Tab-separated table of C-alpha atoms in Angstrom:
chain	number	residue	atom	x	y	z
A	1	UNK	CA	14.339	39.184	4.575
A	2	UNK	CA	14.873	36.307	2.123
A	3	UNK	CA	13.880	32.667	1.804
A	4	UNK	CA	11.362	31.531	4.340
A	5	UNK	CA	11.092	28.192	5.815
A	6	UNK	CA	8.406	26.190	4.057
A	7	UNK	CA	6.653	24.691	7.074
A	8	UNK	CA	3.389	23.789	5.299
A	9	UNK	CA	5.302	21.457	2.954
A	10	UNK	CA	6.814	19.744	6.026
A	11	UNK	CA	10.354	20.413	4.881
A	12	UNK	CA	12.534	23.247	5.789
A	13	UNK	CA	14.777	24.942	3.249
A	14	UNK	CA	18.250	26.129	4.091
A	15	UNK	CA	18.231	28.765	6.777
A	16	UNK	CA	17.351	32.165	5.388
A	17	UNK	CA	20.155	34.137	3.761
A	18	UNK	CA	20.087	37.924	4.328
A	19	UNK	CA	19.736	39.703	1.024
A	20	UNK	CA	20.251	43.009	2.663
A	21	UNK	CA	23.230	45.020	3.797
A	22	UNK	CA	24.326	42.122	6.166
A	23	UNK	CA	24.316	39.660	3.338
A	24	UNK	CA	26.252	41.952	1.068
A	25	UNK	CA	28.868	42.674	3.766
A	26	UNK	CA	29.122	39.029	4.595
A	27	UNK	CA	29.669	38.012	0.896
A	28	UNK	CA	32.168	40.783	0.607
A	29	UNK	CA	34.237	39.436	3.526
A	30	UNK	CA	33.997	35.847	2.101
A	31	UNK	CA	35.173	37.072	-1.275
A	32	UNK	CA	38.208	38.650	0.529
A	33	UNK	CA	38.870	35.354	2.182
A	34	UNK	CA	38.605	33.494	-1.119
A	35	UNK	CA	41.125	35.872	-2.711
A	36	UNK	CA	43.323	35.505	0.262
A	37	UNK	CA	43.275	31.650	-0.148
A	38	UNK	CA	44.316	32.106	-3.705
A	39	UNK	CA	47.211	34.512	-2.785
A	40	UNK	CA	48.272	32.024	0.016
A	41	UNK	CA	48.278	29.158	-2.442
A	42	UNK	CA	50.660	31.242	-4.832
A	43	UNK	CA	52.918	32.061	-1.947
A	44	UNK	CA	53.187	28.471	-0.828
A	45	UNK	CA	53.904	27.278	-4.333
A	46	UNK	CA	56.516	30.009	-4.830
A	47	UNK	CA	58.100	29.098	-1.508
A	48	UNK	CA	58.230	25.463	-2.451
A	49	UNK	CA	59.704	26.165	-5.818
A	50	UNK	CA	62.242	28.655	-4.331
A	51	UNK	CA	63.196	26.163	-1.594
A	52	UNK	CA	63.559	22.967	-3.769
A	53	UNK	CA	64.741	24.338	-7.068
A	54	UNK	CA	66.641	27.571	-6.204
A	55	UNK	CA	67.575	26.782	-2.652
A	56	UNK	CA	66.078	30.211	-1.741
A	57	UNK	CA	62.918	29.811	0.293
A	58	UNK	CA	60.638	32.889	0.888
A	59	UNK	CA	61.036	34.104	4.428
A	60	UNK	CA	57.854	34.280	6.414
A	61	UNK	CA	55.508	32.227	4.255
A	62	UNK	CA	54.942	29.617	6.932
A	63	UNK	CA	54.277	32.184	9.631
A	64	UNK	CA	51.885	34.238	7.482
A	65	UNK	CA	49.964	31.154	6.244
A	66	UNK	CA	49.603	29.785	9.724
A	67	UNK	CA	47.906	33.084	10.871
A	68	UNK	CA	45.934	33.402	7.565
A	69	UNK	CA	44.070	30.145	8.010
A	70	UNK	CA	42.350	31.479	11.124
A	71	UNK	CA	41.675	34.954	9.530
A	72	UNK	CA	40.181	33.416	6.420
A	73	UNK	CA	37.737	31.352	8.714
A	74	UNK	CA	36.585	34.512	10.355
A	75	UNK	CA	36.218	36.260	7.040
A	76	UNK	CA	33.990	33.506	5.658
A	77	UNK	CA	31.984	32.399	8.691
A	78	UNK	CA	29.136	35.024	8.453
A	79	UNK	CA	28.469	34.092	4.845
A	80	UNK	CA	28.353	30.380	5.793
A	81	UNK	CA	25.796	31.152	8.493
A	82	UNK	CA	23.516	33.239	6.293
A	83	UNK	CA	23.611	30.740	3.429
A	84	UNK	CA	22.895	27.719	5.754
A	85	UNK	CA	26.224	26.060	5.357
A	86	UNK	CA	27.161	25.633	9.009
A	87	UNK	CA	27.697	22.001	9.991
A	88	UNK	CA	25.044	20.157	11.964
A	89	UNK	CA	23.840	16.605	12.589
A	90	UNK	CA	21.518	16.094	9.550
A	91	UNK	CA	20.349	12.583	10.682
A	92	UNK	CA	18.656	14.160	13.698
A	93	UNK	CA	17.564	17.303	11.945
A	94	UNK	CA	15.812	15.543	9.003
A	95	UNK	CA	13.799	13.268	11.289
A	96	UNK	CA	12.736	16.111	13.568
A	97	UNK	CA	11.905	18.204	10.477
A	98	UNK	CA	9.581	15.625	9.119
A	99	UNK	CA	7.939	14.894	12.438
A	100	UNK	CA	7.421	18.356	13.617
A	101	UNK	CA	8.552	21.243	11.392
A	102	UNK	CA	7.319	23.802	13.807
A	103	UNK	CA	9.551	22.297	16.605
A	104	UNK	CA	12.473	22.272	14.112
A	105	UNK	CA	12.086	25.996	13.462
A	106	UNK	CA	12.330	26.546	17.319
A	107	UNK	CA	15.358	24.343	17.528
A	108	UNK	CA	16.964	26.162	14.621
A	109	UNK	CA	16.303	29.467	16.350
A	110	UNK	CA	17.814	28.079	19.573
A	111	UNK	CA	20.843	26.862	17.747
A	112	UNK	CA	21.198	30.287	16.109
A	113	UNK	CA	20.970	32.038	19.464
A	114	UNK	CA	23.613	29.771	21.000
A	115	UNK	CA	25.824	30.361	17.961
A	116	UNK	CA	25.425	34.142	18.446
A	117	UNK	CA	26.423	33.751	22.198
A	118	UNK	CA	29.510	31.712	21.137
A	119	UNK	CA	30.738	34.291	18.636
A	120	UNK	CA	29.864	37.088	21.134
A	121	UNK	CA	32.104	35.306	23.658
A	122	UNK	CA	34.858	35.160	21.035
A	123	UNK	CA	34.539	38.785	20.221
A	124	UNK	CA	34.550	39.701	23.907
A	125	UNK	CA	37.710	37.642	24.536
A	126	UNK	CA	39.523	38.801	21.389
A	127	UNK	CA	38.841	42.540	21.954
A	128	UNK	CA	41.420	43.288	24.659
A	129	UNK	CA	44.197	41.524	22.632
A	130	UNK	CA	43.231	43.545	19.569
A	131	UNK	CA	43.371	46.758	21.528
A	132	UNK	CA	46.662	45.718	23.019
A	133	UNK	CA	48.156	44.942	19.553
A	134	UNK	CA	47.019	48.315	18.406
A	135	UNK	CA	48.574	50.251	21.402
A	136	UNK	CA	51.625	48.190	21.694
A	137	UNK	CA	52.579	47.639	18.032
A	138	UNK	CA	52.660	43.909	18.608
A	139	UNK	CA	54.414	41.708	15.963
A	140	UNK	CA	54.933	37.971	15.531
A	141	UNK	CA	57.850	36.216	13.846
A	142	UNK	CA	61.550	36.314	14.582
A	143	UNK	CA	62.968	39.698	15.109
A	144	UNK	CA	65.741	40.344	12.713
A	145	UNK	CA	64.553	37.644	10.394
A	146	UNK	CA	60.774	38.214	9.755
A	147	UNK	CA	58.113	40.037	11.610
A	148	UNK	CA	54.516	41.074	10.731
A	149	UNK	CA	52.074	43.058	12.770
A	150	UNK	CA	49.376	40.970	14.608
A	151	UNK	CA	46.823	43.696	14.521
A	152	UNK	CA	45.387	42.905	11.126
A	153	UNK	CA	44.882	39.198	12.087
A	154	UNK	CA	43.376	40.139	15.488
A	155	UNK	CA	41.078	42.699	14.004
A	156	UNK	CA	39.783	40.293	11.448
A	157	UNK	CA	38.832	37.927	14.296
A	158	UNK	CA	36.932	40.697	16.124
A	159	UNK	CA	35.233	41.945	12.718
A	160	UNK	CA	34.380	38.377	11.676
A	161	UNK	CA	32.929	37.555	15.105
A	162	UNK	CA	30.756	40.668	15.101
A	163	UNK	CA	29.430	39.697	11.677
A	164	UNK	CA	28.833	36.122	12.727
A	165	UNK	CA	26.859	37.418	15.728
A	166	UNK	CA	24.680	39.588	13.530
A	167	UNK	CA	24.314	36.749	11.096
A	168	UNK	CA	23.122	34.261	13.705
A	169	UNK	CA	20.746	36.776	15.155
A	170	UNK	CA	19.145	37.492	11.686
A	171	UNK	CA	18.779	33.684	11.089
A	172	UNK	CA	17.252	33.340	14.640
A	173	UNK	CA	14.681	36.070	13.996
A	174	UNK	CA	13.736	34.436	10.687
A	175	UNK	CA	13.324	31.019	12.341
A	176	UNK	CA	11.248	32.469	15.195
A	177	UNK	CA	9.097	34.141	12.596
A	178	UNK	CA	8.590	30.835	10.782
A	179	UNK	CA	7.771	29.161	14.067
A	180	UNK	CA	5.034	31.788	14.776
A	181	UNK	CA	3.565	31.435	11.356
A	182	UNK	CA	3.422	27.751	11.378
A	183	UNK	CA	0.428	25.770	12.429
A	184	UNK	CA	0.503	24.131	15.727
C-alpha cells in the first residue's frame, strides 16, 4: 500500500499514505482546493481594491468565499488523512508509541475507524440536502442582487466526506496490518 509503520524500531512513521488510485484522487481534490484558495485570494484582493480605490465592490465575493472555506476543507481532508497530517495529541501519542508500539498501532486503527464513522455520518446527513438542492434548484444570496447555486458546495461536502471515509478505512487497514505483524 505504501509506508509501513516501523514497529521494530519502536517508532511509528506517519500513517501510511495510499499510493494507489485513492491517493491520486485525494491529491487531485487537494490540488483543486489549493487552486481554489488562490482564486479566492485574488477575488478578495480585487474586491478590496474595487471597494476602497474605485468605490465599486465586486458583488458576491463575501458570500462565495464564506461557502468556499467549507468546500476547500472537504476537498483537502482526504489528502490530509492519507498523508498523516490530521491533528492529534502528540504528547500522548509519543509516550504511548515509545512504550508500546503495538498498542499504538491498535489505537491509531481505532482512531481511523472513528474518523471514518464521523465522516460517514457527515455524508449521511449531507446527502438529503444535496439531493434537495439538485431537485429544487436551490440558491443562496440575495435574489435580484447576487445568487449562486448551492448544489456544487453541497456536492463537494458529500464527495469529500466519501473520500475521507475511504481514506480513514485505508489507514485503519494499514494500522491493523502493522498491529498483526508486530511482536507482542
